PDB file of C-alpha atoms in Angstrom:
ATOM      1  CA  MET I   1     -19.748  11.271  37.715  1.00  0.00           C
ATOM      2  CA  ILE I   2     -18.758   7.683  38.354  1.00  0.00           C
ATOM      3  CA  THR I   3     -20.186   5.410  41.019  1.00  0.00           C
ATOM      4  CA  GLY I   4     -18.609   2.223  42.189  1.00  0.00           C
ATOM      5  CA  ALA I   5     -18.556  -0.510  44.736  1.00  0.00           C
ATOM      6  CA  VAL I   6     -15.772  -1.263  47.152  1.00  0.00           C
ATOM      7  CA  VAL I   7     -16.476  -4.820  48.295  1.00  0.00           C
ATOM      8  CA  ALA I   8     -14.321  -6.217  51.089  1.00  0.00           C
ATOM      9  CA  ASP I   9     -14.424  -9.882  52.061  1.00  0.00           C
ATOM     10  CA  ASP I  10     -13.797 -11.699  55.314  1.00  0.00           C
ATOM     11  CA  GLY I  11     -10.083 -12.010  54.427  1.00  0.00           C
ATOM     12  CA  ASP I  12      -9.466  -8.246  54.104  1.00  0.00           C
ATOM     13  CA  ARG I  13      -9.388  -8.488  50.328  1.00  0.00           C
ATOM     14  CA  VAL I  14     -11.147  -6.176  47.904  1.00  0.00           C
ATOM     15  CA  LEU I  15     -13.080  -7.286  44.812  1.00  0.00           C
ATOM     16  CA  HIS I  16     -11.606  -6.075  41.521  1.00  0.00           C
ATOM     17  CA  LEU I  17     -13.045  -6.500  38.034  1.00  0.00           C
ATOM     18  CA  ARG I  18     -11.072  -7.302  34.891  1.00  0.00           C
ATOM     19  CA  GLN I  19     -10.284  -4.206  32.847  1.00  0.00           C
ATOM     20  CA  ARG I  20      -8.413  -3.991  29.558  1.00  0.00           C
ATOM     21  CA  ASP I  21      -5.102  -3.303  31.328  1.00  0.00           C
ATOM     22  CA  GLY I  22      -5.479  -5.420  34.469  1.00  0.00           C
ATOM     23  CA  TYR I  23      -7.843  -5.319  37.426  1.00  0.00           C
ATOM     24  CA  ALA I  24      -9.552  -2.287  38.970  1.00  0.00           C
ATOM     25  CA  LEU I  25     -12.188  -1.445  41.529  1.00  0.00           C
ATOM     26  CA  ALA I  26     -15.740  -1.818  40.206  1.00  0.00           C
ATOM     27  CA  GLU I  27     -17.098   1.435  38.778  1.00  0.00           C
ATOM     28  CA  ALA I  28     -19.601   2.617  36.184  1.00  0.00           C
ATOM     29  CA  GLY I  29     -21.828   5.536  35.330  1.00  0.00           C
ATOM     30  CA  PRO I  30     -25.322   5.553  36.866  1.00  0.00           C
ATOM     31  CA  GLU I  31     -28.189   4.770  34.507  1.00  0.00           C
ATOM     32  CA  ASP I  32     -31.652   6.352  34.355  1.00  0.00           C
ATOM     33  CA  ALA I  33     -33.283   3.328  36.001  1.00  0.00           C
ATOM     34  CA  ASP I  34     -31.035   3.572  39.091  1.00  0.00           C
ATOM     35  CA  ASP I  35     -32.750   5.263  42.039  1.00  0.00           C
ATOM     36  CA  SER I  36     -29.503   5.910  43.914  1.00  0.00           C
ATOM     37  CA  LEU I  37     -25.741   5.665  43.552  1.00  0.00           C
ATOM     38  CA  SER I  38     -25.641   2.598  45.776  1.00  0.00           C
ATOM     39  CA  GLU I  39     -28.319   0.955  43.597  1.00  0.00           C
ATOM     40  CA  ALA I  40     -26.145   1.656  40.550  1.00  0.00           C
ATOM     41  CA  ALA I  41     -23.168   0.072  42.310  1.00  0.00           C
ATOM     42  CA  LEU I  42     -25.211  -3.019  43.220  1.00  0.00           C
ATOM     43  CA  ARG I  43     -26.511  -3.294  39.639  1.00  0.00           C
ATOM     44  CA  LEU I  44     -22.928  -3.225  38.401  1.00  0.00           C
ATOM     45  CA  LEU I  45     -21.947  -6.040  40.767  1.00  0.00           C
ATOM     46  CA  ALA I  46     -24.907  -8.165  39.723  1.00  0.00           C
ATOM     47  CA  GLU I  47     -24.263  -7.612  35.985  1.00  0.00           C
ATOM     48  CA  GLU I  48     -20.503  -8.098  36.038  1.00  0.00           C
ATOM     49  CA  VAL I  49     -19.937 -10.910  38.535  1.00  0.00           C
ATOM     50  CA  GLY I  50     -23.369 -12.131  39.626  1.00  0.00           C
ATOM     51  CA  ILE I  51     -22.751 -11.113  43.228  1.00  0.00           C
ATOM     52  CA  GLN I  52     -25.875 -10.182  45.140  1.00  0.00           C
ATOM     53  CA  ASP I  53     -25.195 -11.328  48.685  1.00  0.00           C
ATOM     54  CA  VAL I  54     -23.576  -8.160  50.014  1.00  0.00           C
ATOM     55  CA  TRP I  55     -24.325  -6.072  53.068  1.00  0.00           C
ATOM     56  CA  THR I  56     -23.641  -2.628  54.441  1.00  0.00           C
ATOM     57  CA  GLN I  57     -22.887  -1.481  57.958  1.00  0.00           C
ATOM     58  CA  PRO I  58     -25.884  -0.277  59.971  1.00  0.00           C
ATOM     59  CA  GLY I  59     -26.115   3.415  60.731  1.00  0.00           C
ATOM     60  CA  PRO I  60     -25.367   6.440  58.581  1.00  0.00           C
ATOM     61  CA  ARG I  61     -24.404   5.655  54.995  1.00  0.00           C
ATOM     62  CA  ARG I  62     -20.724   6.248  54.274  1.00  0.00           C
ATOM     63  CA  PHE I  63     -19.342   6.939  50.837  1.00  0.00           C
ATOM     64  CA  LEU I  64     -15.770   7.267  49.625  1.00  0.00           C
ATOM     65  CA  VAL I  65     -15.520  10.323  47.376  1.00  0.00           C
ATOM     66  CA  ASP I  66     -12.459  10.972  45.257  1.00  0.00           C
ATOM     67  CA  GLY I  67     -11.586  13.459  42.557  1.00  0.00           C
ATOM     68  CA  THR I  68      -9.084  13.058  39.730  1.00  0.00           C
ATOM     69  CA  GLN I  69      -7.761  16.047  37.826  1.00  0.00           C
ATOM     70  CA  PRO I  70      -8.136  16.335  34.025  1.00  0.00           C
ATOM     71  CA  GLY I  71      -5.379  14.471  32.207  1.00  0.00           C
ATOM     72  CA  GLN I  72      -4.919  11.953  35.029  1.00  0.00           C
ATOM     73  CA  HIS I  73      -7.742   9.634  33.983  1.00  0.00           C
ATOM     74  CA  ARG I  74      -9.171   8.182  30.778  1.00  0.00           C
ATOM     75  CA  TYR I  75     -12.526  10.011  30.830  1.00  0.00           C
ATOM     76  CA  GLY I  76     -11.537  13.148  28.930  1.00  0.00           C
ATOM     77  CA  PRO I  77     -10.561  16.718  29.749  1.00  0.00           C
ATOM     78  CA  ARG I  78     -12.688  17.259  32.859  1.00  0.00           C
ATOM     79  CA  LEU I  79     -12.562  16.667  36.601  1.00  0.00           C
ATOM     80  CA  ARG I  80     -13.571  13.102  37.413  1.00  0.00           C
ATOM     81  CA  ILE I  81     -15.566  12.607  40.615  1.00  0.00           C
ATOM     82  CA  GLY I  82     -15.922   9.053  41.911  1.00  0.00           C
ATOM     83  CA  ILE I  83     -18.413   8.076  44.599  1.00  0.00           C
ATOM     84  CA  ARG I  84     -17.719   4.610  45.914  1.00  0.00           C
ATOM     85  CA  CYS I  85     -20.206   2.697  48.046  1.00  0.00           C
ATOM     86  CA  PRO I  86     -18.713   0.336  50.651  1.00  0.00           C
ATOM     87  CA  PHE I  87     -20.087  -3.194  50.867  1.00  0.00           C
ATOM     88  CA  TRP I  88     -19.013  -6.405  52.545  1.00  0.00           C
ATOM     89  CA  ALA I  89     -19.360  -9.984  51.291  1.00  0.00           C
ATOM     90  CA  HIS I  90     -18.130 -13.460  52.064  1.00  0.00           C
ATOM     91  CA  SER I  91     -15.344 -14.571  49.735  1.00  0.00           C
ATOM     92  CA  GLY I  92     -17.651 -17.287  48.353  1.00  0.00           C
ATOM     93  CA  ALA I  93     -20.241 -14.709  47.243  1.00  0.00           C
ATOM     94  CA  VAL I  94     -18.584 -14.460  43.828  1.00  0.00           C
ATOM     95  CA  LEU I  95     -19.141 -17.548  41.700  1.00  0.00           C
ATOM     96  CA  PRO I  96     -15.969 -19.655  41.399  1.00  0.00           C
ATOM     97  CA  SER I  97     -16.338 -19.632  37.593  1.00  0.00           C
ATOM     98  CA  VAL I  98     -16.060 -15.819  37.588  1.00  0.00           C
ATOM     99  CA  ILE I  99     -12.790 -16.025  39.526  1.00  0.00           C
ATOM    100  CA  GLU I 100     -11.469 -18.958  37.455  1.00  0.00           C
ATOM    101  CA  THR I 101     -12.083 -17.180  34.132  1.00  0.00           C
ATOM    102  CA  GLY I 102     -10.353 -14.042  35.414  1.00  0.00           C
ATOM    103  CA  SER I 103     -13.404 -11.787  35.148  1.00  0.00           C
ATOM    104  CA  ALA I 104     -12.865 -10.757  38.770  1.00  0.00           C
ATOM    105  CA  ALA I 105     -10.362 -11.296  41.542  1.00  0.00           C
ATOM    106  CA  TRP I 106     -10.155 -10.853  45.286  1.00  0.00           C
ATOM    107  CA  VAL I 107      -7.090  -8.650  45.703  1.00  0.00           C
ATOM    108  CA  PRO I 108      -5.262  -8.143  49.007  1.00  0.00           C
ATOM    109  CA  LEU I 109      -5.665  -4.606  50.263  1.00  0.00           C
ATOM    110  CA  ILE I 110      -1.918  -3.951  49.996  1.00  0.00           C
ATOM    111  CA  GLU I 111      -2.105  -4.460  46.218  1.00  0.00           C
ATOM    112  CA  ILE I 112      -4.423  -1.489  45.589  1.00  0.00           C
ATOM    113  CA  GLY I 113      -2.003   0.558  43.507  1.00  0.00           C
ATOM    114  CA  VAL I 114      -3.064   4.065  44.528  1.00  0.00           C
ATOM    115  CA  PRO I 115      -1.887   4.692  48.114  1.00  0.00           C
ATOM    116  CA  SER I 116      -4.552   7.309  48.877  1.00  0.00           C
ATOM    117  CA  VAL I 117      -7.341   4.935  47.772  1.00  0.00           C
ATOM    118  CA  ARG I 118      -5.730   2.004  49.614  1.00  0.00           C
ATOM    119  CA  ASN I 119      -5.486   4.015  52.852  1.00  0.00           C
ATOM    120  CA  ARG I 120      -9.084   5.207  52.614  1.00  0.00           C
ATOM    121  CA  VAL I 121     -10.394   1.701  51.882  1.00  0.00           C
ATOM    122  CA  GLU I 122      -8.450   0.351  54.846  1.00  0.00           C
ATOM    123  CA  GLN I 123      -9.732   3.065  57.157  1.00  0.00           C
ATOM    124  CA  HIS I 124     -13.347   3.376  56.001  1.00  0.00           C
ATOM    125  CA  VAL I 125     -14.209  -0.116  54.758  1.00  0.00           C
ATOM    126  CA  ILE I 126     -12.038  -2.768  56.359  1.00  0.00           C
ATOM    127  CA  GLY I 127     -11.479  -0.825  59.584  1.00  0.00           C
ATOM    128  CA  THR I 128     -15.227  -0.542  60.284  1.00  0.00           C
ATOM    129  CA  ARG I 129     -15.979  -4.222  60.609  1.00  0.00           C
TER     130      ARG I 129
END
């Protein structure tokens, strides 16, 4: 299982982290010290880009759950389940040096390459503000 963070800013952009072949949404496997999937997602954000000033919407916790069939991802011959935790942040919450070095980027929603993920982020993250 993979957990991740979908962080939208005040300009309807989504935070992406540098990967070996471009940028992607932040995701990682939970570790033993993580008490919850959202804690794992927050740990990832703090470790990778130093962002800590994020918030969630009040009320019931929403998660974006997606599944990828074997052979359609890089994690081996099994079904990949991703649980993404939605967060919001101001665009200045990521240190400018992180953006300048290319370790992360605020990407316009339209540039999320997988239409099903883009539509769900628009509906469940950006559309709830």
